[in-house]
Coordinates of C-alpha atoms and ligand atoms in Angstrom, one line a residue:
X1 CA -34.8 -22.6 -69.4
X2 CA -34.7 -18.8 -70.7
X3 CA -31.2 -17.5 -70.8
X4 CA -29.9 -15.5 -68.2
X5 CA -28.1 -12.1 -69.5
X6 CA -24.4 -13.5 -68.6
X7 CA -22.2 -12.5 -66.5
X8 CA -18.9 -13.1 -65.2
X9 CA -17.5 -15.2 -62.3
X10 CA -16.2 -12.1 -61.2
X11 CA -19.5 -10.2 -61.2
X12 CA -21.4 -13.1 -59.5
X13 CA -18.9 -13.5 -57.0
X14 CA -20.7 -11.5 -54.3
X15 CA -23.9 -13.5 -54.5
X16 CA -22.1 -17.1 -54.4
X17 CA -20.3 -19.2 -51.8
X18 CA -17.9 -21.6 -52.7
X19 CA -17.6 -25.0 -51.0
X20 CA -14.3 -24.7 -49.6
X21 CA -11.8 -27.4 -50.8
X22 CA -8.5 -28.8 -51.1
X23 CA -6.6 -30.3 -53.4
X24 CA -5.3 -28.9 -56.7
X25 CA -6.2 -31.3 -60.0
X26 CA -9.4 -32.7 -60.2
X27 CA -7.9 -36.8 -59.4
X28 CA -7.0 -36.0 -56.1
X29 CA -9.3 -33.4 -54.8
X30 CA -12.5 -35.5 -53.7
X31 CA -11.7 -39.4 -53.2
X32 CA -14.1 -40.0 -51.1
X33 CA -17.1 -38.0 -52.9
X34 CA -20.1 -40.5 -52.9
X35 CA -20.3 -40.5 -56.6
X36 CA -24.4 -41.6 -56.4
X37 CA -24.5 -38.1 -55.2
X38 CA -22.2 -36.5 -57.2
X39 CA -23.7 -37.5 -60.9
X40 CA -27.3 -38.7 -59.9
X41 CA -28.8 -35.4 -60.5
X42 CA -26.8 -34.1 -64.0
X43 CA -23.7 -33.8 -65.5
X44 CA -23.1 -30.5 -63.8
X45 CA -23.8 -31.1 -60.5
X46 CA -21.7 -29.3 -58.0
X47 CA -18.2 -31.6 -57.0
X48 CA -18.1 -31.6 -53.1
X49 CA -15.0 -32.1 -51.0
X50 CA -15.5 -35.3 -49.0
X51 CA -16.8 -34.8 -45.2
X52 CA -13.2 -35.6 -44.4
X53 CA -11.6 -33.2 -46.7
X54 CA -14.1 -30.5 -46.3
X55 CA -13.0 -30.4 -42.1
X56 CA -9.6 -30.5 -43.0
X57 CA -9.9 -27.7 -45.0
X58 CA -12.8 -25.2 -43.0
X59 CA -12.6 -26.3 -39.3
X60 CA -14.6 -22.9 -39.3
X61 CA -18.5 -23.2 -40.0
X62 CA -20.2 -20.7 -41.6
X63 CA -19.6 -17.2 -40.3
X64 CA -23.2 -15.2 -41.3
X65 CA -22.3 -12.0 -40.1
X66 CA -19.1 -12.1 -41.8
X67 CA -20.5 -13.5 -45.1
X68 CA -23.2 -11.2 -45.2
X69 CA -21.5 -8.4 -43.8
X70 CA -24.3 -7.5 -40.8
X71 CA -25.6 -9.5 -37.7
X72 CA -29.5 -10.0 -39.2
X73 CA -31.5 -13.3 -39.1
X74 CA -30.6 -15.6 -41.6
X75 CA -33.0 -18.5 -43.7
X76 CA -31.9 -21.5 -45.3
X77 CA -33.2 -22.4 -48.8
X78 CA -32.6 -26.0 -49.9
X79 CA -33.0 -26.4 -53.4
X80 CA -33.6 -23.3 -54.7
X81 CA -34.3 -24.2 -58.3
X82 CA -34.1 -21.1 -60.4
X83 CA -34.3 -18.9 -57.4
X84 CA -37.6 -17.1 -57.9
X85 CA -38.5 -18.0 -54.0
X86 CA -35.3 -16.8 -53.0
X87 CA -36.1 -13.5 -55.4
X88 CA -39.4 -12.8 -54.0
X89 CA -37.9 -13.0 -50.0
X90 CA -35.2 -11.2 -50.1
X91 CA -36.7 -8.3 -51.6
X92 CA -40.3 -8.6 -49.8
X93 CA -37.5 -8.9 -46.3
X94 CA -34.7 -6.8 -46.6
X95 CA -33.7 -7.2 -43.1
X96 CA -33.2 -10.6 -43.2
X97 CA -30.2 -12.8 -45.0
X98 CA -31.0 -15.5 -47.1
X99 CA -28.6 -18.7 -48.5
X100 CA -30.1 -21.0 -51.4
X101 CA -28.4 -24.1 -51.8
X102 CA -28.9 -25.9 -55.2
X103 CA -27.2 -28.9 -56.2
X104 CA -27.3 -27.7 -60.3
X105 CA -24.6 -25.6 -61.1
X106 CA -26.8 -23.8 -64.1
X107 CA -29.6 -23.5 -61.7
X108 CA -27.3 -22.0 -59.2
X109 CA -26.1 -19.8 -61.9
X110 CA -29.3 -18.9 -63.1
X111 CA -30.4 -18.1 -59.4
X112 CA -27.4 -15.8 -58.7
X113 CA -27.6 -14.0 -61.7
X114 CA -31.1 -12.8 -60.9
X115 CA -29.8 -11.4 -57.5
X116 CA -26.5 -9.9 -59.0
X117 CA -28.3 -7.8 -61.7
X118 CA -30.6 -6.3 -59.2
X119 CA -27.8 -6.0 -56.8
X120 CA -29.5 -7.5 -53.8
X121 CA -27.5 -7.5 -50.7
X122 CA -28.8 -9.9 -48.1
X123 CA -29.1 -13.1 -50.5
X124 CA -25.9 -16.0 -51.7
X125 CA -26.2 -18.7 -53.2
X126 CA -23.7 -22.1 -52.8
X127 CA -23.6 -24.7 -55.0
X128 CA -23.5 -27.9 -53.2
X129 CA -25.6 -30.8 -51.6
X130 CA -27.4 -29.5 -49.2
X131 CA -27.2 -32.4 -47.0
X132 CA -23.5 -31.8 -46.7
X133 CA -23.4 -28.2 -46.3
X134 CA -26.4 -28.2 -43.6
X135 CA -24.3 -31.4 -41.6
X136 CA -20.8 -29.8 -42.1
X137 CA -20.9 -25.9 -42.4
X138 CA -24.3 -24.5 -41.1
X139 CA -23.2 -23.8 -37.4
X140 CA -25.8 -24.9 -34.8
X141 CA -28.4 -22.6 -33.8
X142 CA -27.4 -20.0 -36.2
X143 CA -30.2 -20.4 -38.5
X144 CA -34.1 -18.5 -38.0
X145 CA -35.6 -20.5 -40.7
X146 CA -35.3 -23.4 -43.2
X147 CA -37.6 -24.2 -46.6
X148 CA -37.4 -27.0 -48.4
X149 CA -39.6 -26.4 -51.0
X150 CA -40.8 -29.2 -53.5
X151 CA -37.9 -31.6 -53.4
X152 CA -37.2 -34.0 -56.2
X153 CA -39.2 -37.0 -55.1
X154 CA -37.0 -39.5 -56.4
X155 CA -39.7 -41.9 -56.8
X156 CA -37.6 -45.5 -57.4
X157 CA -36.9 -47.2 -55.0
X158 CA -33.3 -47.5 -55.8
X159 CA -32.5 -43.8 -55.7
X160 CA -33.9 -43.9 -52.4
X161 CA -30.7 -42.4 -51.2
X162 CA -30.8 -39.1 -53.4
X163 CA -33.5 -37.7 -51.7
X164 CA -32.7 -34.9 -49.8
X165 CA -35.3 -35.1 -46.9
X166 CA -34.2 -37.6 -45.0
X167 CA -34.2 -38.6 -40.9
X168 CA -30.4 -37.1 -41.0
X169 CA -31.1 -34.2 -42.6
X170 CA -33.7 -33.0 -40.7
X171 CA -32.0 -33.5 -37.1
X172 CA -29.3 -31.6 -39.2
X173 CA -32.1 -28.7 -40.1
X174 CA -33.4 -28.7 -36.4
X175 CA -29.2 -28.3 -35.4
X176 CA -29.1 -25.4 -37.3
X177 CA -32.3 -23.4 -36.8
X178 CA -32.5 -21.5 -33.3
X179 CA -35.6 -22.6 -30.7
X180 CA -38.2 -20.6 -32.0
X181 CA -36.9 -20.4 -35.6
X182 CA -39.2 -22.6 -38.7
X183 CA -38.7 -25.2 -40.7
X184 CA -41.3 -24.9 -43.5
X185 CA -41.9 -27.7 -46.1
X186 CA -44.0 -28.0 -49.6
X187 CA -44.8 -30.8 -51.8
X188 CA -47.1 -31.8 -54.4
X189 CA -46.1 -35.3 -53.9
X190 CA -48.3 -36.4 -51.4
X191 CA -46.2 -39.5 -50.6
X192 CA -42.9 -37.5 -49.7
X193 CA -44.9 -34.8 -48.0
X194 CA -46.2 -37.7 -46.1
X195 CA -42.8 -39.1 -45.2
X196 CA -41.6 -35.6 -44.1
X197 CA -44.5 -34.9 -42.2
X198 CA -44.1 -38.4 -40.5
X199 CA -39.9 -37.5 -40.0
X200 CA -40.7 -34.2 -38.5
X201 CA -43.8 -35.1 -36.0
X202 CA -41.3 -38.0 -34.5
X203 CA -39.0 -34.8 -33.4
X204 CA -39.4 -33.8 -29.9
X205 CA -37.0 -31.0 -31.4
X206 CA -40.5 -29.6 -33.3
X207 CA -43.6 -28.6 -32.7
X208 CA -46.6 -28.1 -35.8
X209 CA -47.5 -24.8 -36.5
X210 CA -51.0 -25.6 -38.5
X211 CA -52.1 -21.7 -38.1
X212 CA -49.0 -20.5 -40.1
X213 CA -49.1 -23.6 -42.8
X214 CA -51.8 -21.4 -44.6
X215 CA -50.1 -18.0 -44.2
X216 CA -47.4 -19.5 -46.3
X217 CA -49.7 -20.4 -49.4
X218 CA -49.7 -18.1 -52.1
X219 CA -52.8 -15.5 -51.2
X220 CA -53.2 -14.8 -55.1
X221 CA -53.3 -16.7 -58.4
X222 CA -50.0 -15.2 -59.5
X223 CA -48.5 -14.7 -56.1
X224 CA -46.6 -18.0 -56.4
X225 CA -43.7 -18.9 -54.1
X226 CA -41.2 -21.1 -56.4
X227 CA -41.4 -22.5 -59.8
X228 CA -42.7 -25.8 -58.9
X229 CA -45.7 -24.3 -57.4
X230 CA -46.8 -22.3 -60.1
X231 CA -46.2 -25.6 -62.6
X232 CA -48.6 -27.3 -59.9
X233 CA -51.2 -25.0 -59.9
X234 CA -51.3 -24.6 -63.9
X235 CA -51.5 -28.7 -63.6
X236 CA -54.1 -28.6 -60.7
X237 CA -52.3 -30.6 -58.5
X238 CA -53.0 -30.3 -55.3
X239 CA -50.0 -28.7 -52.9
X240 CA -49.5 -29.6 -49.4
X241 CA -47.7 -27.6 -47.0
X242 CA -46.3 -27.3 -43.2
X243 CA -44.3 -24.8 -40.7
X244 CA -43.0 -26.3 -37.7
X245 CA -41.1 -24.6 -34.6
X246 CA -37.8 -25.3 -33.2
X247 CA -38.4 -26.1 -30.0
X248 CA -36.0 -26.3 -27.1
X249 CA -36.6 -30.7 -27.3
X250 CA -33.8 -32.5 -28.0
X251 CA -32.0 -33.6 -32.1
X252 CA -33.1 -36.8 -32.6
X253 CA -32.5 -38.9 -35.8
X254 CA -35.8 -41.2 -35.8
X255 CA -36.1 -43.9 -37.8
X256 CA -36.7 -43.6 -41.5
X257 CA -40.1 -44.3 -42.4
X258 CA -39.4 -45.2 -45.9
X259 CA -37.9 -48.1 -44.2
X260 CA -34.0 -47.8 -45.2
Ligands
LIG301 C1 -38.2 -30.1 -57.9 S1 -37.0 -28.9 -57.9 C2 -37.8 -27.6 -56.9 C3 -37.1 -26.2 -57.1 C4 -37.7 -25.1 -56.3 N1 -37.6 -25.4 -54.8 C5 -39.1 -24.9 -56.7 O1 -40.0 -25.2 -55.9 O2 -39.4 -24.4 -57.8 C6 -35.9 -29.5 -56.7 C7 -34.5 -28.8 -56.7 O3 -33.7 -29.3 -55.7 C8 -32.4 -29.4 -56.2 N2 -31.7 -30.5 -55.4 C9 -31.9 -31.8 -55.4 N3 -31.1 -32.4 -54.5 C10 -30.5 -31.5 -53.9 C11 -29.5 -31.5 -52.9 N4 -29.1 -32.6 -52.3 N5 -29.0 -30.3 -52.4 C12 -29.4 -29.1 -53.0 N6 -30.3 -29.1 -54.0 C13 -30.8 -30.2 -54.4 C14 -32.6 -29.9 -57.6 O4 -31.5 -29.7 -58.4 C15 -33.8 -28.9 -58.0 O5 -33.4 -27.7 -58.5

């Protein structure tokens, strides 16, 4: 990874939102942290307070207006990588707020640095599992749009349980995004676009929108949205894509058609 000019915690502040926690040495402050989550990715994978903790410490979810300091839409990036769709958005959308979640602290870093040195104003950055933050601190309804844009595909069987795009999360994403708001996915894994697609179309709580899938493909050879895609298209893979709408259907948590 090229090195980001560095800057303080101080100076990055403003582009980052802390998990809230509790506790005060690192022994007692998350018991109950599911440790497969914790250090399956890397060594410096964000600590999160347990779900128990994490209430008794916030019983407040997210306030967007107050964290972004206006009332304007807000979208959801989950695993934002190094940040470069996150980049691209909030500059091409000024009016609307964006939050990338990344579960890498050094990719988090990266991510925020490239926000705070242009001094963009309508995009944070939290270092955290996304499941968690989406289940416990996104409010419901608040949300106009989530992506979830190549997601590791975790492909043993065994780490089954690391993947991100899962039956609970996305009755957690349809919580959060408002009837009428998008959920937008990418892949170039055709299996786990697959089991998205099949976790998705088993939610009365979305409807496909094949008309905008397209519209959210790069137009141009260098107009790429994240990292993975442009790694994708130098390979040739092929990339598959979907937007669905939050309807007014009920959250449903279907069953897992990876089977567990
Ligand atoms: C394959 S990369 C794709 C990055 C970016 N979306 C792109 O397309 O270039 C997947 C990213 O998701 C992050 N990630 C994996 N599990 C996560 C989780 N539970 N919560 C948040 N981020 C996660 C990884 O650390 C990694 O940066």
């Amino acid at each position: 990874m090229r090195k980001p000019r560095r800057l303080s915690n101080e100076q990055l502040a403003p582009w980052v939102w802390e998990v809230p926690r509790v506790g005060t040495s690192a022994g007692d402050r998350w018991p109950d942290a599911d440790p497969e989550t914790l250090h399956a990715l890397s060594s410096d994978a964000c600590p999160l307070p347990s779900v128990r903790e994490a209430v008794r410490a916030v019983p407040e979810p997210i306030d967007w207006a107050k964290l972004f300091g206006n009332p304007n839409p807000v979208e959801i990036e989950v695993g934002t990588g190094k940040g470069l769709f996150l980049l691209h958005s909030a500059t091409a959308r000024p009016d609307t707020n964006f939050f990338g979640i990344e579960i890498v602290r050094k990719y988090q870093l990266y991510a925020a640095t490239r926000y705070a040195i242009r001094n963009m104003p309508n995009v944070k950055t939290a270092c955290a599992d996304a499941k968690v933050v989406l289940r416990d601190f996104v409010p419901p309804g608040g949300v106009a749009a989530v992506h979830v844009y190549f997601p590791d595909p975790w492909w043993k069987k065994r780490h089954r349980k690391r993947r991100v795009f899962t039956p609970e999360f996305a009755a957690d994403a349809a919580r959060a995004i408002a009837p009428g708001g998008r959920l937008l996915i990418a892949s170039d894994v055709e299996e786990y676009f697959g089991l998205m697609t099949a976790i998705v179309r088993a939610m009365p709580a979305f409807g496909e929108r094949p008309d905008e899938a397209g519209r959210a493909a790069p137009q141009t050879d260098t107009g790429y949205a994240t990292n993975f895609e442009r790694k994708a298209r130098a390979a040739g893979t092929p990339v598959w894509r979907a937007v669905y709408e939050r309807t007014t259907g009920p959250v449903t948590v279907v069953p897992d058609p990876a089977g567990e």
